[in-house]
Amino acid sequence: RQLVVPGGAALNADHSMPGSLLLTGASGTLGQGLVPLLLERTDLELFLLVHERPLAVRPTAASRVHLITGDLRQPNLGLPPEMQSRLAARLTHILHAAATTQFNLPLAKAAAVNVAGTEALISLAQRCHHLERFGFLSTVYVSGKRTGNILESERTHESGFVNSYEESKYHAEAVVEHARASVPTAIYRLSTIIGDSRLGVVRHFTAPHQALRMMYLGLAAMVPGNPDYVVDLIPSDFAVGAVAELFLDHFSPGQVFHVVAGAEKSYRLSELIEASFAALAAHDPAWARRAYPRPLIAPPAAFDLFLASAEQAQNPLVLSVLQALRHFAHQLNYPKEFDQTNLRRCLPDFPTRLPDIRQYFDKVVQYCLTTHWGTHART
């Protein structure tokens, strides 16, 4: 007997395959890198939970990849009972990478995906007869408004959060923590993904890219924060590689890992502003001749006044950029560094292999310019 998965291959019902992995978020920044890496490094069958959006898979791997249409916001992931039973009987691995990363959503809407979706995945995991591991991708900013050294072993705090994304991921981590007695779980907290270190390619334009866009438009009069704030940005290719290594080769039930660049390979806020202006000028001499002033690094109250006055202009482009910034920028007022004890134990050479942002940031800026921040195809 066979079960036909919408958009994918046929599935044998005799469960004869050696192992199967369910990946959520396959169309996201990390998921797009994880799919080919998982196909290359394992012989696992891949079940990709997708939400309407088509996903391209190379033909040579089609027989190992099954697309399942579902929805993290729905009970049981929106899957029919027969599919739930098939997955429960077959899955040996679950890697949960899907999330809504919009910073400006009401908490209830962010939680409907990030918390309820995680609960549904954990519920499925608890029904899986052969599950060996459950990996959950999170963010180091579950630390919210905390400052100082953030340990991998810490989650709970009462310092508050800058946005609903941070808070919803904090509660999603709690769901994973509470399931440890019945599900072998590990959590991978990542810092902000900036782009590919080799080509500068950006899959998803987030707050740092929009801040760069504000500078390019001459609208970045100020940013909040401290000049010495460590802006931890990590390249997508190394983030994907680290997650794959930790999950496949060094799975550690009950452990949390900080996948970050670290202070030595990151810009300080003042350095990031200077590097941004230098890269923009190098790749667009006409922009350089406009001689826009560098943004001031200002207290939070002054930055909020700036945002309010900019929004009064009612320029659609300006408003769209500000929406991406206003719910993230205040994180720059809470300086912190992230402990990597667990990461370094499992991947001792990761800090050495990881490139310094000064080696590839220029490529990211060039990609933003040549694609007009994702609105045009790169030529």
Short mmCIF file of C-alpha atoms in Angstrom, two decimals:
data_model
loop_
_atom_site.label_atom_id
_atom_site.label_comp_id
_atom_site.label_asym_id
_atom_site.label_seq_id
_atom_site.Cartn_x
_atom_site.Cartn_y
_atom_site.Cartn_z
CA ARG A 1 0.00 0.00 0.00
CA GLN A 2 1.05 3.57 -0.57
CA LEU A 3 0.12 6.94 0.85
CA VAL A 4 0.41 9.84 -1.58
CA VAL A 5 1.67 13.01 0.05
CA PRO A 6 0.44 16.23 -1.60
CA GLY A 7 3.26 17.70 -3.68
CA GLY A 8 5.67 14.89 -2.89
CA ALA A 9 6.48 11.25 -3.56
CA ALA A 10 4.61 8.09 -2.69
CA LEU A 11 5.18 6.60 0.72
CA ASN A 12 5.44 2.89 1.39
CA ALA A 13 3.19 1.84 4.24
CA ASP A 14 5.43 -1.03 5.38
CA HIS A 15 7.74 1.36 7.29
CA SER A 16 10.82 -0.35 5.84
CA MET A 17 12.98 2.76 5.56
CA PRO A 18 15.90 3.12 8.01
CA GLY A 19 14.93 6.50 9.40
CA SER A 20 12.73 9.53 8.72
CA LEU A 21 13.06 13.19 9.60
CA LEU A 22 10.34 15.80 9.80
CA LEU A 23 11.57 19.34 9.11
CA THR A 24 9.43 22.43 9.60
CA GLY A 25 10.41 25.77 8.09
CA ALA A 26 12.01 24.26 4.98
CA SER A 27 11.28 27.40 2.96
CA GLY A 28 12.86 29.71 5.55
CA THR A 29 16.36 31.14 5.73
CA LEU A 30 17.81 28.17 7.61
CA GLY A 31 15.49 25.54 6.16
CA GLN A 32 16.60 26.28 2.60
CA GLY A 33 20.14 25.48 3.65
CA LEU A 34 19.25 22.52 5.84
CA VAL A 35 17.35 20.54 3.19
CA PRO A 36 20.30 19.99 0.80
CA LEU A 37 22.67 19.43 3.72
CA LEU A 38 20.41 16.78 5.27
CA LEU A 39 20.09 15.06 1.90
CA GLU A 40 23.85 15.12 1.42
CA ARG A 41 24.84 14.03 4.91
CA THR A 42 22.19 11.39 5.70
CA ASP A 43 20.12 8.68 4.07
CA LEU A 44 17.03 9.75 6.01
CA GLU A 45 13.67 10.21 4.35
CA LEU A 46 12.71 13.87 4.65
CA PHE A 47 9.17 14.99 5.40
CA LEU A 48 8.88 18.74 4.88
CA LEU A 49 5.93 20.40 6.55
CA VAL A 50 5.05 23.33 4.28
CA HIS A 51 2.29 25.90 4.35
CA GLU A 52 1.01 26.46 0.80
CA ARG A 53 4.28 27.88 -0.54
CA PRO A 54 5.82 25.62 -3.25
CA LEU A 55 9.28 24.28 -2.53
CA ALA A 56 11.79 23.26 -5.18
CA VAL A 57 13.68 20.02 -4.61
CA ARG A 58 16.36 18.71 -6.96
CA PRO A 59 15.06 15.75 -9.03
CA THR A 60 17.77 13.34 -7.87
CA ALA A 61 16.50 13.68 -4.29
CA ALA A 62 12.78 13.61 -5.09
CA SER A 63 12.34 10.00 -4.02
CA ARG A 64 13.56 10.84 -0.50
CA VAL A 65 11.56 14.03 -0.03
CA HIS A 66 7.87 14.22 0.83
CA LEU A 67 6.04 17.54 1.05
CA ILE A 68 3.25 17.63 3.60
CA THR A 69 0.82 20.52 3.57
CA GLY A 70 0.06 21.62 7.12
CA ASP A 71 -0.35 24.60 9.41
CA LEU A 72 1.38 25.20 12.75
CA ARG A 73 -1.62 27.23 13.91
CA GLN A 74 -4.05 24.33 13.56
CA PRO A 75 -4.67 21.45 15.98
CA ASN A 76 -2.47 18.47 15.08
CA LEU A 77 -0.66 20.70 12.58
CA GLY A 78 -3.71 20.58 10.32
CA LEU A 79 -2.83 17.02 9.27
CA PRO A 80 -5.44 14.32 8.65
CA PRO A 81 -5.49 11.43 11.15
CA GLU A 82 -4.02 8.95 8.66
CA MET A 83 -1.00 11.18 8.07
CA GLN A 84 -0.52 11.69 11.80
CA SER A 85 -0.49 7.92 12.31
CA ARG A 86 1.97 7.37 9.47
CA LEU A 87 4.37 9.96 10.85
CA ALA A 88 4.08 8.62 14.38
CA ALA A 89 5.03 5.17 13.12
CA ARG A 90 7.94 6.32 10.96
CA LEU A 91 9.67 9.39 12.38
CA THR A 92 13.04 9.01 14.06
CA HIS A 93 14.02 12.71 13.92
CA ILE A 94 12.13 16.01 14.20
CA LEU A 95 13.80 19.37 13.55
CA HIS A 96 11.52 22.32 14.23
CA ALA A 97 12.81 25.38 12.40
CA ALA A 98 9.54 27.13 11.49
CA ALA A 99 8.48 30.32 13.24
CA THR A 100 6.99 33.70 12.57
CA THR A 101 9.81 36.20 12.94
CA GLN A 102 7.74 39.37 12.64
CA PHE A 103 8.65 41.61 15.55
CA ASN A 104 5.51 43.76 15.40
CA LEU A 105 2.82 41.09 15.79
CA PRO A 106 0.52 41.13 18.83
CA LEU A 107 1.75 38.53 21.29
CA ALA A 108 -1.34 36.33 20.77
CA LYS A 109 -0.66 36.07 17.02
CA ALA A 110 3.04 35.36 17.50
CA ALA A 111 2.22 32.72 20.12
CA ALA A 112 -0.35 31.08 17.84
CA VAL A 113 2.53 30.04 15.59
CA ASN A 114 5.60 29.94 17.80
CA VAL A 115 4.09 28.47 20.98
CA ALA A 116 1.04 26.53 19.79
CA GLY A 117 2.99 25.18 16.81
CA THR A 118 5.72 23.93 19.13
CA GLU A 119 3.12 22.32 21.37
CA ALA A 120 1.67 20.50 18.35
CA LEU A 121 5.12 19.25 17.29
CA ILE A 122 5.86 18.05 20.82
CA SER A 123 2.50 16.27 20.91
CA LEU A 124 3.38 14.51 17.66
CA ALA A 125 6.83 13.64 19.03
CA GLN A 126 5.27 12.03 22.09
CA ARG A 127 3.32 9.71 19.79
CA CYS A 128 6.34 8.70 17.69
CA HIS A 129 7.31 5.10 18.45
CA HIS A 130 10.92 5.36 17.23
CA LEU A 131 11.86 8.98 17.89
CA GLU A 132 15.57 9.44 18.60
CA ARG A 133 15.84 13.23 18.72
CA PHE A 134 13.86 16.47 18.61
CA GLY A 135 15.73 19.68 17.73
CA PHE A 136 14.23 23.12 18.28
CA LEU A 137 15.61 26.28 16.66
CA SER A 138 15.27 29.32 18.89
CA THR A 139 16.89 32.72 19.37
CA VAL A 140 19.42 34.03 21.86
CA TYR A 141 17.01 36.92 22.38
CA VAL A 142 14.76 34.83 24.59
CA SER A 143 17.03 36.69 27.03
CA GLY A 144 14.91 39.78 26.29
CA LYS A 145 16.00 42.84 28.25
CA ARG A 146 18.57 41.01 30.31
CA THR A 147 22.14 42.34 30.17
CA GLY A 148 25.58 40.87 30.82
CA ASN A 149 26.66 37.29 30.25
CA ILE A 150 23.81 35.02 29.14
CA LEU A 151 24.40 31.35 29.91
CA GLU A 152 23.19 28.54 27.69
CA SER A 153 21.76 26.89 30.79
CA GLU A 154 19.51 29.89 31.57
CA ARG A 155 16.06 30.73 30.28
CA THR A 156 13.75 32.01 33.02
CA HIS A 157 13.90 35.69 33.88
CA GLU A 158 11.60 38.60 34.67
CA SER A 159 13.44 41.35 32.78
CA GLY A 160 10.82 41.68 30.05
CA PHE A 161 11.13 41.60 26.27
CA VAL A 162 11.67 44.05 23.45
CA ASN A 163 9.11 42.44 21.13
CA SER A 164 6.56 39.65 20.80
CA TYR A 165 8.94 37.44 18.81
CA GLU A 166 11.36 37.22 21.74
CA GLU A 167 8.58 36.58 24.21
CA SER A 168 6.83 33.93 22.11
CA LYS A 169 10.08 32.03 21.56
CA TYR A 170 10.76 32.23 25.31
CA HIS A 171 7.44 30.49 25.98
CA ALA A 172 8.04 28.01 23.16
CA GLU A 173 11.32 27.02 24.81
CA ALA A 174 9.37 26.37 28.00
CA VAL A 175 7.18 23.92 26.07
CA VAL A 176 10.29 22.06 24.87
CA GLU A 177 11.83 22.09 28.36
CA HIS A 178 8.71 20.64 29.97
CA ALA A 179 8.69 17.76 27.47
CA ARG A 180 12.20 16.57 28.29
CA ALA A 181 10.97 13.69 30.42
CA SER A 182 9.14 12.14 27.46
CA VAL A 183 10.96 13.51 24.39
CA PRO A 184 14.74 13.68 23.72
CA THR A 185 15.06 17.42 23.02
CA ALA A 186 17.84 19.90 22.31
CA ILE A 187 17.55 23.66 21.75
CA TYR A 188 19.67 25.66 19.32
CA ARG A 189 19.59 29.40 20.00
CA LEU A 190 20.87 31.53 17.13
CA SER A 191 21.82 35.16 16.96
CA THR A 192 20.72 37.36 14.04
CA ILE A 193 21.28 35.87 10.58
CA ILE A 194 22.90 38.46 8.31
CA GLY A 195 23.59 36.59 5.03
CA ASP A 196 25.80 34.04 3.31
CA SER A 197 29.51 34.54 4.03
CA ARG A 198 30.57 33.34 0.58
CA LEU A 199 28.22 35.26 -1.74
CA GLY A 200 26.47 37.71 0.57
CA VAL A 201 23.07 36.25 -0.37
CA VAL A 202 20.23 37.26 1.96
CA ARG A 203 17.17 34.98 2.05
CA HIS A 204 15.15 37.01 4.51
CA PHE A 205 15.63 40.76 5.04
CA THR A 206 15.34 41.52 8.75
CA ALA A 207 15.95 44.48 11.07
CA PRO A 208 19.71 44.87 10.40
CA HIS A 209 19.10 44.94 6.65
CA GLN A 210 16.31 47.50 7.09
CA ALA A 211 18.59 49.64 9.26
CA LEU A 212 21.08 49.59 6.39
CA ARG A 213 18.27 50.61 4.06
CA MET A 214 17.43 53.56 6.32
CA MET A 215 21.05 54.73 6.05
CA TYR A 216 20.91 54.38 2.28
CA LEU A 217 17.73 56.47 2.11
CA GLY A 218 19.29 59.15 4.28
CA LEU A 219 16.62 58.63 6.96
CA ALA A 220 18.77 57.19 9.72
CA ALA A 221 19.14 60.29 11.82
CA MET A 222 19.74 58.22 14.93
CA VAL A 223 19.78 54.74 16.41
CA PRO A 224 19.30 53.80 20.05
CA GLY A 225 21.97 52.07 22.08
CA ASN A 226 25.54 52.21 23.28
CA PRO A 227 28.47 52.72 20.84
CA ASP A 228 30.22 49.68 22.36
CA TYR A 229 27.18 47.38 22.09
CA VAL A 230 28.28 44.07 20.49
CA VAL A 231 26.02 43.49 17.47
CA ASP A 232 26.17 39.71 17.15
CA LEU A 233 25.49 38.74 13.53
CA ILE A 234 26.10 35.28 12.10
CA PRO A 235 26.34 34.12 8.47
CA SER A 236 23.56 31.81 7.31
CA ASP A 237 25.88 29.15 5.89
CA PHE A 238 27.71 28.71 9.20
CA ALA A 239 24.47 28.79 11.20
CA VAL A 240 23.06 26.00 9.02
CA GLY A 241 26.27 23.99 9.26
CA ALA A 242 26.46 24.30 13.04
CA VAL A 243 22.82 23.26 13.54
CA ALA A 244 23.29 20.25 11.25
CA GLU A 245 26.47 19.15 13.05
CA LEU A 246 24.95 19.56 16.49
CA PHE A 247 21.75 17.76 15.55
CA LEU A 248 23.25 14.91 13.51
CA ASP A 249 26.67 14.33 15.06
CA HIS A 250 26.50 15.67 18.60
CA PHE A 251 22.90 15.37 19.70
CA SER A 252 22.75 16.11 23.43
CA PRO A 253 19.33 15.60 25.04
CA GLY A 254 18.38 18.33 27.46
CA GLN A 255 21.12 20.72 26.28
CA VAL A 256 20.91 24.27 24.93
CA PHE A 257 23.46 25.68 22.49
CA HIS A 258 24.26 29.31 21.59
CA VAL A 259 25.14 29.50 17.89
CA VAL A 260 26.59 33.00 17.80
CA ALA A 261 29.57 34.89 16.41
CA GLY A 262 30.87 36.15 19.73
CA ALA A 263 32.39 39.50 20.61
CA GLU A 264 35.74 38.94 18.90
CA LYS A 265 34.18 38.39 15.48
CA SER A 266 31.43 41.00 15.73
CA TYR A 267 31.18 44.73 15.14
CA ARG A 268 30.46 47.15 17.94
CA LEU A 269 27.50 49.38 17.11
CA SER A 270 29.70 52.35 16.21
CA GLU A 271 31.87 50.10 14.00
CA LEU A 272 28.83 48.67 12.26
CA ILE A 273 27.63 52.14 11.32
CA GLU A 274 31.05 53.06 9.90
CA ALA A 275 31.34 49.77 8.00
CA SER A 276 27.86 50.23 6.54
CA PHE A 277 28.64 53.72 5.25
CA ALA A 278 31.98 52.56 3.83
CA ALA A 279 30.41 49.60 1.98
CA LEU A 280 27.50 51.66 0.63
CA ALA A 281 29.92 54.30 -0.65
CA ALA A 282 32.19 51.71 -2.25
CA HIS A 283 29.35 50.09 -4.19
CA ASP A 284 27.37 53.23 -5.02
CA PRO A 285 29.58 56.29 -5.69
CA ALA A 286 26.51 58.40 -6.55
CA TRP A 287 25.15 57.68 -3.07
CA ALA A 288 28.50 58.63 -1.54
CA ARG A 289 28.34 62.05 -3.19
CA ARG A 290 25.12 62.81 -1.32
CA ALA A 291 27.19 62.84 1.87
CA TYR A 292 24.45 61.74 4.24
CA PRO A 293 25.47 62.19 7.89
CA ARG A 294 26.10 59.16 10.09
CA PRO A 295 23.24 58.44 12.48
CA LEU A 296 23.71 59.54 16.05
CA ILE A 297 23.67 56.88 18.74
CA ALA A 298 20.99 58.25 21.05
CA PRO A 299 19.07 57.39 24.23
CA PRO A 300 15.82 55.40 23.80
CA ALA A 301 13.50 58.38 24.38
CA ALA A 302 15.19 60.44 21.66
CA PHE A 303 14.97 57.55 19.21
CA ASP A 304 11.25 57.12 19.90
CA LEU A 305 10.68 60.82 19.14
CA PHE A 306 12.58 60.38 15.88
CA LEU A 307 10.40 57.41 14.91
CA ALA A 308 7.22 59.33 15.74
CA SER A 309 8.24 62.31 13.61
CA ALA A 310 9.33 60.07 10.71
CA GLU A 311 6.00 58.23 10.76
CA GLN A 312 4.12 61.51 10.46
CA ALA A 313 5.53 61.88 6.95
CA GLN A 314 3.28 58.96 5.87
CA ASN A 315 5.75 57.83 3.22
CA PRO A 316 4.84 54.15 2.47
CA LEU A 317 8.47 53.09 1.97
CA VAL A 318 9.60 54.83 5.13
CA LEU A 319 6.74 53.34 7.11
CA SER A 320 7.52 49.81 5.92
CA VAL A 321 11.16 50.15 6.90
CA LEU A 322 10.32 51.68 10.27
CA GLN A 323 7.92 48.84 11.06
CA ALA A 324 10.81 46.42 10.75
CA LEU A 325 13.03 48.55 12.95
CA ARG A 326 10.95 49.96 15.77
CA HIS A 327 10.25 46.60 17.42
CA PHE A 328 13.87 45.49 17.34
CA ALA A 329 16.07 48.58 17.70
CA HIS A 330 15.66 48.88 21.46
CA GLN A 331 17.49 45.57 21.89
CA LEU A 332 20.58 47.74 21.31
CA ASN A 333 19.97 49.25 24.76
CA TYR A 334 20.55 45.93 26.53
CA PRO A 335 24.20 44.91 26.02
CA LYS A 336 24.88 41.23 26.44
CA GLU A 337 27.25 38.47 25.44
CA PHE A 338 26.37 34.82 25.01
CA ASP A 339 28.07 31.90 26.72
CA GLN A 340 29.15 29.10 24.34
CA THR A 341 30.25 26.39 26.78
CA ASN A 342 28.07 23.65 25.29
CA LEU A 343 28.75 24.71 21.70
CA ARG A 344 32.52 24.70 22.20
CA ARG A 345 32.41 21.33 23.91
CA CYS A 346 30.70 19.74 20.91
CA LEU A 347 32.21 21.88 18.15
CA PRO A 348 35.58 23.06 19.53
CA ASP A 349 36.73 24.36 16.14
CA PHE A 350 33.57 26.34 15.37
CA PRO A 351 34.92 29.68 16.69
CA THR A 352 38.04 29.19 14.55
CA ARG A 353 36.14 28.24 11.39
CA LEU A 354 33.58 31.03 11.73
CA PRO A 355 34.66 34.04 9.66
CA ASP A 356 34.93 37.49 11.19
CA ILE A 357 32.08 39.71 10.00
CA ARG A 358 34.70 42.10 8.62
CA GLN A 359 35.53 39.44 6.03
CA TYR A 360 32.08 39.22 4.45
CA PHE A 361 29.89 42.15 5.51
CA ASP A 362 30.76 44.04 2.33
CA LYS A 363 29.28 41.18 0.27
CA VAL A 364 26.00 41.37 2.18
CA VAL A 365 25.77 45.13 1.62
CA GLN A 366 26.44 44.65 -2.10
CA TYR A 367 23.69 42.03 -2.30
CA CYS A 368 21.23 44.38 -0.59
CA LEU A 369 22.09 47.11 -3.09
CA THR A 370 22.01 45.00 -6.25
CA THR A 371 18.67 43.39 -5.34
CA HIS A 372 17.21 46.62 -3.91
CA TRP A 373 16.68 44.80 -0.62
CA GLY A 374 15.03 41.81 -2.24
CA THR A 375 12.65 43.67 -4.56
CA HIS A 376 14.67 43.01 -7.75
CA ALA A 377 16.42 39.91 -9.09
CA ARG A 378 20.18 40.11 -8.85
CA THR A 379 21.86 40.69 -12.21
#
